[in-house]
C-alpha positions as a Python dict, from the first residue, in 0.01 Angstrom:
ca = {
    (1, 'M'): (0, 0, 0),
    (2, 'P'): (-201, 145, -271),
    (3, 'E'): (-93, 74, -647),
    (4, 'I'): (66, 386, -788),
    (5, 'K'): (-24, 464, -1154),
    (6, 'K'): (290, 531, -1364),
    (7, 'I'): (76, 747, -1616),
    (8, 'S'): (-278, 872, -1593),
    (9, 'V'): (-571, 852, -1845),
    (10, 'V'): (-743, 1152, -1994),
    (11, 'F'): (-985, 1146, -2296),
    (12, 'Y'): (-886, 1357, -2594),
    (13, 'K'): (-1165, 1653, -2645),
    (14, 'T'): (-1286, 1777, -2977),
    (15, 'P'): (-1298, 2148, -3012),
    (16, 'A'): (-1677, 2124, -2946),
    (17, 'G'): (-1596, 1952, -2611),
    (18, 'N'): (-1700, 1590, -2696),
    (19, 'E'): (-1478, 1297, -2575),
    (20, 'P'): (-1503, 1060, -2863),
    (21, 'V'): (-1339, 780, -2687),
    (22, 'R'): (-1540, 800, -2394),
    (23, 'E'): (-1836, 813, -2600),
    (24, 'W'): (-1749, 513, -2804),
    (25, 'L'): (-1682, 322, -2473),
    (26, 'K'): (-2023, 397, -2324),
    (27, 'A'): (-2182, 269, -2641),
    (28, 'L'): (-2005, -73, -2576),
    (29, 'P'): (-2179, -360, -2413),
    (30, 'V'): (-2068, -377, -2020),
    (31, 'A'): (-1851, -689, -2063),
    (32, 'E'): (-1658, -530, -2333),
    (33, 'K'): (-1652, -198, -2170),
    (34, 'K'): (-1489, -363, -1872),
    (35, 'T'): (-1224, -570, -2043),
    (36, 'I'): (-1108, -257, -2254),
    (37, 'G'): (-1106, -53, -1924),
    (38, 'E'): (-887, -316, -1754),
    (39, 'D'): (-637, -328, -2034),
    (40, 'I'): (-620, 56, -2020),
    (41, 'K'): (-568, 34, -1648),
    (42, 'A'): (-280, -205, -1696),
    (43, 'V'): (-116, 34, -1908),
    (44, 'E'): (-164, 304, -1641),
    (45, 'M'): (-7, 96, -1394),
    (46, 'S'): (294, -41, -1594),
    (47, 'W'): (386, 211, -1857),
    (48, 'P'): (583, 168, -2076),
    (49, 'V'): (424, -160, -2203),
    (50, 'G'): (501, -369, -2522),
    (51, 'I'): (351, -627, -2722),
    (52, 'P'): (94, -812, -2676),
    (53, 'L'): (-89, -530, -2482),
    (54, 'V'): (61, -223, -2641),
    (55, 'R'): (198, -163, -2995),
    (56, 'K'): (361, 136, -3121),
    (57, 'M'): (193, 257, -3452),
    (58, 'D'): (383, 581, -3527),
    (59, 'T'): (592, 829, -3365),
    (60, 'D'): (429, 924, -3017),
    (61, 'L'): (125, 694, -3110),
    (62, 'W'): (32, 369, -2959),
    (63, 'E'): (-265, 118, -2948),
    (64, 'V'): (-395, -84, -2645),
    (65, 'R'): (-480, -426, -2792),
    (66, 'T'): (-785, -591, -2633),
    (67, 'Q'): (-896, -927, -2746),
    (68, 'L'): (-1277, -933, -2695),
    (69, 'P'): (-1491, -1251, -2748),
    (70, 'H'): (-1510, -1289, -3145),
    (71, 'K'): (-1355, -948, -3197),
    (72, 'I'): (-1067, -707, -3145),
    (73, 'S'): (-1059, -358, -2994),
    (74, 'R'): (-813, -100, -3033),
    (75, 'V'): (-778, 219, -2856),
    (76, 'F'): (-521, 455, -2991),
    (77, 'F'): (-326, 701, -2751),
    (78, 'T'): (-30, 927, -2722),
    (79, 'V'): (137, 1043, -2426),
    (80, 'W'): (160, 1411, -2343),
    (81, 'K'): (293, 1581, -2021),
    (82, 'G'): (274, 1248, -1815),
    (83, 'F'): (-83, 1164, -1948),
    (84, 'M'): (-190, 875, -2164),
    (85, 'V'): (-435, 1084, -2388),
    (86, 'L'): (-705, 831, -2540),
    (87, 'L'): (-734, 947, -2899),
    (88, 'H'): (-963, 699, -3092),
    (89, 'G'): (-1117, 363, -3018),
    (90, 'I'): (-1234, 109, -3277),
    (91, 'I'): (-1356, -269, -3305),
    (92, 'K'): (-1123, -399, -3579),
    (93, 'K'): (-1302, -584, -3864),
    (94, 'S'): (-988, -702, -4046),
    (95, 'Q'): (-634, -767, -3970),
    (96, 'K'): (-508, -429, -4105),
    (97, 'T'): (-602, -111, -3912),
    (98, 'P'): (-809, 102, -4137),
    (99, 'K'): (-623, 387, -4274),
    (100, 'D'): (-899, 631, -4195),
    (101, 'D'): (-878, 529, -3819),
    (102, 'L'): (-514, 579, -3835),
    (103, 'D'): (-530, 899, -3990),
    (104, 'L'): (-785, 1047, -3724),
    (105, 'A'): (-576, 920, -3452),
    (106, 'K'): (-268, 1088, -3587),
    (107, 'K'): (-461, 1414, -3643),
    (108, 'R'): (-574, 1417, -3290),
    (109, 'R'): (-212, 1320, -3186),
    (110, 'K'): (-91, 1631, -3367),
    (111, 'D'): (-359, 1844, -3183),
    (112, 'V'): (-252, 1721, -2851),
    (113, 'L'): (118, 1742, -2899),
    (114, 'K'): (121, 2096, -3020),
    (115, 'G'): (-24, 2201, -2677),
    (116, 'G'): (-379, 2157, -2725),
    (117, 'R'): (-618, 2305, -2933),
    (118, 'E'): (-655, 2674, -3059),
    (119, 'D'): (-975, 2734, -2853),
    (120, 'E'): (-789, 2636, -2513),
    (121, 'K'): (-546, 2910, -2550),
}
């Protein structure tokens, strides 16, 4: 019997039609891409998930926490209409999540939760 996803992943799209997380992932080495992808898939299959894989960052904002060799990756997401919307991805360089990255994820979350961007209406 095939595994059934509890939630499906979609990529956040900018008003220009770019998908920042997809582009970020494509630029990573294959092994890192694979590890992050496996963690995202684990969230898809067993949502809701908690620490250590997923940490809540704010209202309707979570991060997928991936340990890579010698570094740490974070993919911020929100849940909207049954979809896990990947908002922003980073390689962390310090223990604390950079404020600019968190602010960008929050801005994109706001775009998603208000029902999409103006250019989609």
